[in-house]
Short mmCIF file of C-alpha atoms in Angstrom, two decimals:
data_model
loop_
_atom_site.label_atom_id
_atom_site.label_comp_id
_atom_site.label_asym_id
_atom_site.label_seq_id
_atom_site.Cartn_x
_atom_site.Cartn_y
_atom_site.Cartn_z
CA UNK J 5 -5.96 -25.86 -1.74
CA UNK J 6 -5.61 -26.36 2.01
CA UNK J 7 -8.59 -27.75 3.87
CA UNK J 8 -10.25 -25.61 6.51
CA UNK J 9 -8.63 -27.62 9.33
CA UNK J 10 -5.18 -27.58 7.76
CA UNK J 11 -5.49 -23.86 7.03
CA UNK J 12 -6.37 -23.15 10.65
CA UNK J 13 -3.57 -25.35 11.97
CA UNK J 14 -1.04 -23.72 9.65
CA UNK J 15 -2.01 -20.23 10.76
CA UNK J 16 -2.01 -21.20 14.42
CA UNK J 17 1.41 -22.85 14.10
CA UNK J 18 2.82 -19.65 12.60
CA UNK J 19 1.61 -17.68 15.60
CA UNK J 20 2.70 -20.14 18.27
CA UNK J 21 6.09 -20.47 16.60
CA UNK J 22 6.48 -16.73 16.90
CA UNK J 23 5.75 -16.86 20.62
CA UNK J 24 8.32 -19.64 21.05
CA UNK J 25 11.08 -17.84 19.20
CA UNK J 26 10.43 -14.40 17.78
CA UNK J 27 13.98 -14.23 16.41
CA UNK J 28 13.30 -16.85 13.76
CA UNK J 29 12.45 -15.97 10.20
CA UNK J 30 8.96 -14.53 9.81
CA UNK J 31 6.98 -17.17 7.98
CA UNK J 32 5.15 -16.40 4.78
CA UNK J 33 1.40 -16.01 5.23
CA UNK J 34 -0.56 -16.28 1.95
CA UNK J 35 -3.65 -14.72 3.53
CA UNK J 36 -1.81 -11.39 3.80
CA UNK J 37 -1.34 -11.44 0.04
CA UNK J 38 -5.05 -12.23 -0.19
CA UNK J 39 -5.73 -9.04 1.75
CA UNK J 40 -3.41 -7.15 -0.59
CA UNK J 41 -5.65 -8.34 -3.42
CA UNK J 42 -8.67 -6.67 -1.79
CA UNK J 43 -6.71 -3.52 -0.97
CA UNK J 44 -5.36 -2.97 -4.47
CA UNK J 45 -8.81 -3.82 -5.89
CA UNK J 46 -10.29 -1.00 -3.81
CA UNK J 47 -7.59 1.45 -4.93
CA UNK J 48 -7.94 0.78 -8.67
CA UNK J 49 -11.73 0.86 -8.40
CA UNK J 50 -11.49 4.19 -6.60
CA UNK J 51 -9.43 5.62 -9.48
CA UNK J 52 -11.08 3.86 -12.41
CA UNK J 53 -14.72 4.55 -11.49
CA UNK J 54 -15.32 8.32 -11.87
CA UNK J 55 -18.48 8.24 -9.74
CA UNK J 56 -16.40 7.24 -6.72
CA UNK J 57 -13.45 9.54 -7.32
CA UNK J 58 -15.71 12.56 -7.81
CA UNK J 59 -17.83 11.80 -4.76
CA UNK J 60 -17.87 14.83 -2.45
CA UNK J 61 -16.24 12.91 0.40
CA UNK J 62 -13.93 10.80 -1.72
CA UNK J 63 -10.99 11.91 0.45
CA UNK J 64 -12.64 10.11 3.36
CA UNK J 65 -13.24 6.98 1.29
CA UNK J 66 -9.64 7.24 0.09
CA UNK J 67 -8.61 6.80 3.70
CA UNK J 68 -8.70 3.08 2.97
CA UNK J 69 -5.13 3.56 1.73
CA UNK J 70 -4.21 3.46 5.42
CA UNK J 71 -4.62 -0.31 5.16
CA UNK J 72 -1.32 -0.41 3.26
CA UNK J 73 0.36 1.67 5.96
CA UNK J 74 -0.88 -0.60 8.75
CA UNK J 75 0.12 -3.78 6.89
CA UNK J 76 3.56 -2.41 5.98
CA UNK J 77 4.17 -1.31 9.55
CA UNK J 78 3.09 -4.68 10.93
CA UNK J 79 5.48 -6.58 8.65
CA UNK J 80 8.38 -4.13 8.99
CA UNK J 81 8.04 -4.02 12.78
CA UNK J 82 8.02 -7.82 12.93
CA UNK J 83 11.17 -7.86 10.81
CA UNK J 84 12.88 -5.31 13.03
CA UNK J 85 11.86 -7.17 16.20
CA UNK J 86 13.53 -10.31 14.85
CA UNK J 87 16.61 -8.42 13.69
CA UNK J 88 16.86 -6.70 17.07
CA UNK J 89 16.89 -10.01 18.94
CA UNK J 90 19.33 -11.58 16.53
CA UNK J 91 21.69 -8.60 16.79
CA UNK J 92 21.72 -8.91 20.58
CA UNK J 93 22.41 -12.65 20.41
CA UNK J 94 25.16 -12.24 17.81
CA UNK J 95 26.60 -9.04 19.28
CA UNK J 96 25.93 -7.06 16.09
CA UNK J 97 25.86 -3.27 16.41
CA UNK J 98 22.44 -1.67 15.91
CA UNK J 99 23.70 0.65 13.20
CA UNK J 100 24.68 -2.44 11.17
CA UNK J 101 21.18 -3.82 11.61
CA UNK J 102 19.81 -0.52 10.27
CA UNK J 103 22.12 -0.61 7.26
CA UNK J 104 21.08 -4.16 6.41
CA UNK J 105 17.42 -3.32 6.85
CA UNK J 106 17.58 -0.21 4.65
CA UNK J 107 19.61 -2.03 2.00
CA UNK J 108 17.04 -4.81 1.82
CA UNK J 109 14.19 -2.28 1.63
CA UNK J 110 16.05 -0.55 -1.20
CA UNK J 111 16.38 -3.83 -3.10
CA UNK J 112 12.68 -4.53 -2.67
CA UNK J 113 11.18 -1.11 -3.40
CA UNK J 114 13.52 1.02 -5.51
CA UNK J 115 13.96 -0.96 -8.79
CA UNK J 116 10.30 -1.12 -9.88
CA UNK J 117 9.64 2.43 -8.68
CA UNK J 118 12.63 3.88 -10.53
CA UNK J 119 11.77 1.97 -13.71
CA UNK J 120 8.31 3.56 -13.54
CA UNK J 121 9.86 7.02 -13.16
CA UNK J 122 12.29 6.37 -16.03
CA UNK J 123 9.38 5.38 -18.26
CA UNK J 124 7.67 8.66 -17.39
CA UNK J 125 10.86 10.59 -18.14
CA UNK J 126 10.94 9.37 -21.73
CA UNK J 127 7.21 9.89 -22.40
CA UNK J 128 6.37 13.28 -23.94
CA UNK J 129 3.81 15.39 -22.08
CA UNK J 130 2.82 12.53 -19.74
CA UNK J 131 6.16 12.73 -17.98
CA UNK J 132 6.37 16.52 -17.67
CA UNK J 133 5.67 16.47 -13.93
CA UNK J 134 8.52 14.05 -13.20
CA UNK J 135 10.94 15.89 -15.49
CA UNK J 136 10.08 19.17 -13.77
CA UNK J 137 10.55 17.79 -10.24
CA UNK J 138 12.85 14.82 -10.79
CA UNK J 139 14.75 15.34 -7.54
CA UNK J 140 11.60 15.21 -5.43
CA UNK J 141 10.25 12.09 -7.13
CA UNK J 142 13.53 10.18 -7.24
CA UNK J 143 14.19 11.25 -3.65
CA UNK J 144 10.86 9.82 -2.43
CA UNK J 145 9.49 13.24 -1.53
CA UNK J 146 6.62 13.17 -4.00
CA UNK J 147 4.01 13.70 -1.29
CA UNK J 148 5.49 17.06 -0.31
CA UNK J 149 5.86 18.11 -3.96
CA UNK J 150 2.24 17.23 -4.74
CA UNK J 151 1.03 19.11 -1.69
CA UNK J 152 3.21 22.14 -2.54
CA UNK J 153 1.83 22.22 -6.10
CA UNK J 154 -1.72 21.69 -4.86
CA UNK J 155 -2.51 19.64 -7.94
CA UNK J 156 -3.01 15.97 -8.76
CA UNK J 157 -0.90 15.53 -11.87
CA UNK J 158 -1.99 12.82 -14.33
CA UNK J 159 -0.05 9.63 -13.61
CA UNK J 160 1.85 10.58 -10.43
CA UNK J 161 -0.75 11.28 -7.69
CA UNK J 162 -0.55 7.76 -6.23
CA UNK J 163 3.20 8.03 -5.68
CA UNK J 164 2.58 10.00 -2.49
CA UNK J 165 1.88 6.76 -0.61
CA UNK J 166 5.20 5.24 -1.71
CA UNK J 167 6.98 8.40 -0.56
CA UNK J 168 5.29 8.19 2.85
CA UNK J 169 6.26 4.53 3.24
CA UNK J 170 9.88 5.13 2.25
CA UNK J 171 10.14 7.99 4.75
CA UNK J 172 8.68 5.62 7.34
CA UNK J 173 11.38 3.03 6.54
CA UNK J 174 14.07 5.61 7.28
CA UNK J 175 12.93 6.69 10.74
CA UNK J 176 11.19 3.56 12.04
CA UNK J 177 14.36 1.53 12.75
CA UNK J 178 15.40 4.23 15.24
CA UNK J 179 12.15 3.68 17.14
CA UNK J 180 12.27 -0.12 17.20
CA UNK J 181 16.01 -0.67 17.67
CA UNK J 182 16.84 2.04 20.19
CA UNK J 183 13.77 2.04 22.45
CA UNK J 184 13.77 -0.83 24.99
CA UNK J 185 11.15 -3.45 24.19
CA UNK J 186 9.15 -2.88 27.38
CA UNK J 187 8.66 0.80 26.50
CA UNK J 188 7.56 0.26 22.92
CA UNK J 189 3.78 0.02 23.55
CA UNK J 190 3.89 3.40 25.29
CA UNK J 191 5.98 4.80 22.44
CA UNK J 192 3.44 3.56 19.89
CA UNK J 193 0.59 5.08 21.90
CA UNK J 194 2.40 8.42 22.08
CA UNK J 195 2.91 8.37 18.31
CA UNK J 196 -0.81 7.73 17.80
CA UNK J 197 -1.69 10.63 20.09
CA UNK J 198 0.89 12.85 18.37
CA UNK J 199 -0.63 12.12 14.96
CA UNK J 200 -4.08 13.11 16.20
CA UNK J 201 -2.80 16.28 17.87
CA UNK J 202 -0.97 17.36 14.71
CA UNK J 203 -4.14 16.99 12.65
CA UNK J 204 -6.22 18.87 15.23
CA UNK J 205 -3.78 21.79 15.38
CA UNK J 206 -2.78 22.16 11.73
CA UNK J 207 -6.04 21.43 9.91
CA UNK J 208 -6.56 23.79 6.96
CA UNK J 209 -9.84 23.34 5.06
CA UNK J 210 -9.00 25.27 1.90
CA UNK J 211 -6.53 22.86 0.30
CA UNK J 212 -7.26 21.16 -3.03
CA UNK J 213 -4.76 18.43 -2.13
CA UNK J 214 -5.41 17.15 1.36
CA UNK J 215 -2.82 17.49 4.10
CA UNK J 216 -3.25 13.79 4.78
CA UNK J 217 -0.63 12.97 2.16
CA UNK J 218 2.05 14.51 4.39
CA UNK J 219 3.96 11.95 6.45
CA UNK J 220 3.48 13.66 9.81
CA UNK J 221 -0.28 13.17 9.50
CA UNK J 222 0.05 9.43 8.76
CA UNK J 223 2.27 8.35 11.65
CA UNK J 224 -0.55 6.97 13.79
CA UNK J 225 -1.39 4.41 11.09
CA UNK J 226 2.14 3.04 11.29
CA UNK J 227 2.03 2.99 15.09
CA UNK J 228 -1.19 0.96 14.96
CA UNK J 229 0.47 -1.60 12.68
CA UNK J 230 3.39 -1.73 15.09
CA UNK J 231 1.02 -2.36 18.00
CA UNK J 232 -0.32 -5.39 16.16
CA UNK J 233 3.24 -6.66 15.62
CA UNK J 234 3.96 -6.25 19.32
CA UNK J 235 0.72 -7.94 20.27
CA UNK J 236 1.27 -11.12 18.22
CA UNK J 237 4.91 -11.52 19.29
CA UNK J 238 4.34 -11.21 23.04
CA UNK J 239 2.61 -13.58 25.47
CA UNK J 240 -1.10 -12.97 25.94
CA UNK J 241 -0.52 -11.99 29.57
CA UNK J 242 1.47 -8.95 28.41
CA UNK J 243 -1.07 -7.72 25.88
CA UNK J 244 -4.41 -7.91 27.74
CA UNK J 245 -4.61 -4.14 28.18
CA UNK J 246 -3.66 -3.58 24.54
CA UNK J 247 -6.41 -6.00 23.48
CA UNK J 248 -9.04 -4.23 25.56
CA UNK J 249 -8.03 -0.82 24.20
CA UNK J 250 -8.04 -2.02 20.60
CA UNK J 251 -11.39 -3.77 20.91
CA UNK J 252 -12.88 -0.68 22.56
CA UNK J 253 -11.58 1.55 19.77
CA UNK J 254 -12.94 -0.85 17.16
CA UNK J 255 -16.44 -0.67 18.64
CA UNK J 256 -16.18 3.12 18.42
CA UNK J 257 -14.63 3.18 14.94
CA UNK J 258 -17.54 1.81 12.92
CA UNK J 259 -20.23 4.16 14.33
CA UNK J 260 -17.71 7.01 14.05
CA UNK J 261 -17.35 6.33 10.31
CA UNK J 262 -21.13 6.48 9.94
CA UNK J 263 -21.19 9.71 11.99
CA UNK J 264 -18.63 11.39 9.70
CA UNK J 265 -20.59 10.45 6.57
CA UNK J 266 -23.92 11.61 8.05
CA UNK J 267 -22.54 14.87 9.44
CA UNK J 268 -20.59 15.53 6.21
CA UNK J 269 -17.72 16.88 8.29
CA UNK J 270 -14.41 17.39 6.50
CA UNK J 271 -12.83 18.32 9.81
CA UNK J 272 -13.69 15.08 11.59
CA UNK J 273 -12.80 13.16 8.45
CA UNK J 274 -9.36 14.78 8.48
CA UNK J 275 -8.75 14.38 12.22
CA UNK J 276 -9.96 10.82 12.82
CA UNK J 277 -10.88 9.31 9.43
CA UNK J 278 -7.49 7.71 8.77
CA UNK J 279 -7.27 6.56 12.38
CA UNK J 280 -10.62 4.80 12.09
CA UNK J 281 -9.61 3.04 8.90
CA UNK J 282 -6.32 2.05 10.52
CA UNK J 283 -8.05 0.48 13.53
CA UNK J 284 -10.43 -1.47 11.28
CA UNK J 285 -7.50 -2.49 9.06
CA UNK J 286 -5.58 -3.69 12.10
CA UNK J 287 -8.39 -6.07 13.08
CA UNK J 288 -8.71 -7.33 9.52
CA UNK J 289 -4.97 -7.99 9.31
CA UNK J 290 -4.95 -9.63 12.74
CA UNK J 291 -7.58 -12.06 11.48
CA UNK J 292 -5.32 -13.04 8.59
CA UNK J 293 -2.30 -13.38 10.89
CA UNK J 294 -4.16 -15.94 13.00
CA UNK J 295 -5.80 -17.39 9.92
CA UNK J 296 -9.33 -16.93 8.58
CA UNK J 297 -11.30 -20.15 8.24
CA UNK J 298 -14.21 -21.12 6.02
CA UNK J 299 -14.94 -19.57 2.65
CA UNK J 300 -13.06 -16.35 3.41
CA UNK J 301 -9.92 -18.23 4.40
CA UNK J 302 -10.08 -20.40 1.28
CA UNK J 303 -10.65 -17.34 -0.92
CA UNK J 304 -7.69 -15.47 0.60
CA UNK J 305 -5.51 -18.50 -0.14
CA UNK J 306 -6.80 -19.02 -3.67
CA UNK J 307 -3.81 -19.20 -6.01
CA UNK J 308 -5.07 -16.47 -8.35
CA UNK J 309 -5.96 -14.14 -5.48
CA UNK J 310 -2.58 -14.71 -3.80
CA UNK J 311 -0.72 -14.15 -7.06
CA UNK J 312 -2.50 -10.85 -7.73
CA UNK J 313 -1.66 -9.88 -4.16
CA UNK J 314 1.98 -10.69 -4.82
CA UNK J 315 2.11 -8.48 -7.91
CA UNK J 316 0.00 -5.74 -6.30
CA UNK J 317 3.00 -3.40 -6.11
CA UNK J 318 3.24 -3.38 -9.90
CA UNK J 319 -0.54 -3.04 -10.25
CA UNK J 320 -0.44 -0.04 -7.93
CA UNK J 321 2.46 1.55 -9.80
CA UNK J 322 0.98 1.28 -13.29
CA UNK J 323 -2.79 1.47 -12.76
CA UNK J 324 -2.95 5.19 -13.65
CA UNK J 325 -0.45 5.09 -16.53
CA UNK J 326 -1.98 2.13 -18.40
CA UNK J 327 -5.34 3.82 -19.18
CA UNK J 328 -3.62 7.00 -20.39
CA UNK J 329 -1.26 5.09 -22.68
CA UNK J 330 -4.05 2.87 -24.00
CA UNK J 331 -6.29 5.73 -25.09
CA UNK J 332 -3.44 7.73 -26.58
CA UNK J 333 -2.41 4.70 -28.60
CA UNK J 334 -6.01 3.93 -29.54
CA UNK J 335 -6.62 7.50 -30.74
CA UNK J 336 -3.48 7.45 -32.90
CA UNK J 337 -4.28 4.07 -34.44
CA UNK J 338 -7.90 5.09 -35.04
CA UNK J 339 -6.89 8.37 -36.69
CA UNK J 340 -4.24 6.68 -38.82
CA UNK J 341 -6.68 3.95 -39.89
CA UNK J 342 -9.33 6.52 -40.73
CA UNK J 343 -6.86 8.45 -42.89
CA UNK J 344 -5.66 5.28 -44.64
CA UNK J 345 -9.08 3.67 -45.22
CA UNK J 346 -11.64 6.48 -45.41
CA UNK J 347 -14.14 4.49 -47.49
CA UNK J 348 -14.24 1.69 -44.92
CA UNK J 349 -14.97 4.15 -42.13
CA UNK J 350 -17.71 5.86 -44.14
CA UNK J 351 -19.45 2.54 -44.95
CA UNK J 352 -19.22 1.26 -41.38
CA UNK J 353 -19.63 4.49 -39.47
CA UNK J 354 -22.63 3.21 -37.51
CA UNK J 355 -20.91 0.02 -36.36
CA UNK J 356 -17.63 1.73 -35.59
CA UNK J 357 -19.39 4.35 -33.51
CA UNK J 358 -21.18 1.60 -31.58
CA UNK J 359 -17.87 -0.22 -31.07
CA UNK J 360 -16.18 2.90 -29.70
CA UNK J 361 -19.13 3.59 -27.40
CA UNK J 362 -19.03 0.04 -26.01
CA UNK J 363 -15.26 0.14 -25.63
CA UNK J 364 -15.39 3.46 -23.78
CA UNK J 365 -18.20 2.40 -21.45
CA UNK J 366 -17.35 2.25 -17.76
CA UNK J 367 -17.66 -1.55 -17.53
CA UNK J 368 -15.55 -2.17 -20.63
CA UNK J 369 -12.90 0.30 -19.48
CA UNK J 370 -12.67 -1.33 -16.06
CA UNK J 371 -12.18 -4.82 -17.54
CA UNK J 372 -9.74 -3.54 -20.15
CA UNK J 373 -7.69 -1.56 -17.63
CA UNK J 374 -7.61 -4.54 -15.26
CA UNK J 375 -6.34 -6.97 -17.91
CA UNK J 376 -3.70 -4.58 -19.24
CA UNK J 377 -2.52 -3.44 -15.80
CA UNK J 378 -2.20 -7.02 -14.54
CA UNK J 379 -0.22 -7.90 -17.66
CA UNK J 380 2.18 -4.98 -17.08
CA UNK J 381 2.46 -5.87 -13.39
CA UNK J 382 3.35 -9.46 -14.32
CA UNK J 383 6.16 -8.13 -16.50
CA UNK J 384 7.38 -5.91 -13.68
CA UNK J 385 7.25 -8.83 -11.24
CA UNK J 386 9.14 -11.27 -13.44
CA UNK J 387 11.60 -8.94 -15.15
CA UNK J 388 12.37 -6.43 -12.39
CA UNK J 389 11.16 -7.34 -8.91
CA UNK J 390 11.94 -11.08 -8.69
CA UNK J 391 15.47 -10.80 -10.16
CA UNK J 392 16.36 -8.12 -7.61
CA UNK J 393 15.04 -10.30 -4.77
CA UNK J 394 18.03 -12.56 -5.33
CA UNK J 395 20.35 -9.74 -4.30
CA UNK J 396 18.93 -9.87 -0.77
CA UNK J 397 21.24 -12.77 -0.05
CA UNK J 398 24.13 -10.29 -0.06
CA UNK J 399 22.44 -8.14 2.60
CA UNK J 400 22.21 -10.16 5.79
CA UNK J 401 23.40 -10.08 9.38
CA UNK J 402 25.63 -13.08 8.99
CA UNK J 403 26.06 -16.50 7.45
CA UNK J 404 22.72 -17.64 8.80
CA UNK J 405 19.70 -16.62 6.83
CA UNK J 406 18.72 -13.19 8.05
CA UNK J 407 15.61 -12.59 10.09
CA UNK J 408 14.78 -10.02 7.45
CA UNK J 409 14.04 -12.75 4.94
CA UNK J 410 10.33 -12.24 4.69
CA UNK J 411 8.60 -13.12 1.47
CA UNK J 412 6.60 -10.21 0.10
CA UNK J 413 7.37 -7.91 3.05
#
């Protein structure tokens, strides 16, 4: 475990190194994986605790998913900034940079996601939704399919976020690579304003599935993450105005969240809820980029916390499927055992009933789901994700290690 001083110096050196040479490889920051731990913990708790999911304004609380969008955008924008500089220095065409970027994203994201879909395809009943709309799910258009159906189907609702991120990966290189660096802050600001305007104009209150799962209503979250990437890679003299704007928005964001909850306004939640979460997420992520000190910094760099953050993709993928499979298997085993040993069940009916009640309690379910989901995520990490990481070496801009080599990006 790093001491508080060493932790602070390490974080500061990562930032100052970026200012010296933003074209170098983006250094791994364990505190970002620590934040992933908290983010995935919130998501699974949101889905595993019925009291939260069935809360009247759960859509607003679910806006915390914007944290993932902001973090992804920050990392991806940093990667593209580095690739952009390297391509200029090496005389590499921008379309080649885009191909390399998309290939590396494919290597990182597709394998585990497609394995999850293939598992659903072979499962009876559970996989009906994927079998029915295979093209939309395999084509990373799940968010539009879910919205079109106006139904959250069993073990696929969470895939909308992965669809949004993949669609972001396709169009974002055009923004970063083809817009001159000095115009990027204005471009990011325009995207933020566009996202707000779209939500103001096209709000429809009658939907069962919120419009917020559609990519066009999430773009401001990605622009906010990009602003953070720009801020930490440019000299302080160039980002003073950005800092003042962000700090001002942050001071407004927290009371605005309270206002939305007190007023019970679905409209304001839809229009600015995600934006507020994105601004707060940006400041949280910025703290990790520069390095949190004290107990929080040490916790974010705890080996267990960092490891869970590293395997959070697998946790996110399987956290809805694991409970469904467990109870289906449990019911079958219980029924088979009851049929095979009826006398035992009659004699111990009281104790067996108590056991089932304890096992099905909310606390027991949460612990059980967590253990099983982490175990499945570990398998995904070691058998699928890590082996495919090695293929990234074949997707680079040249002999030198590519600026896209970012651990856990």
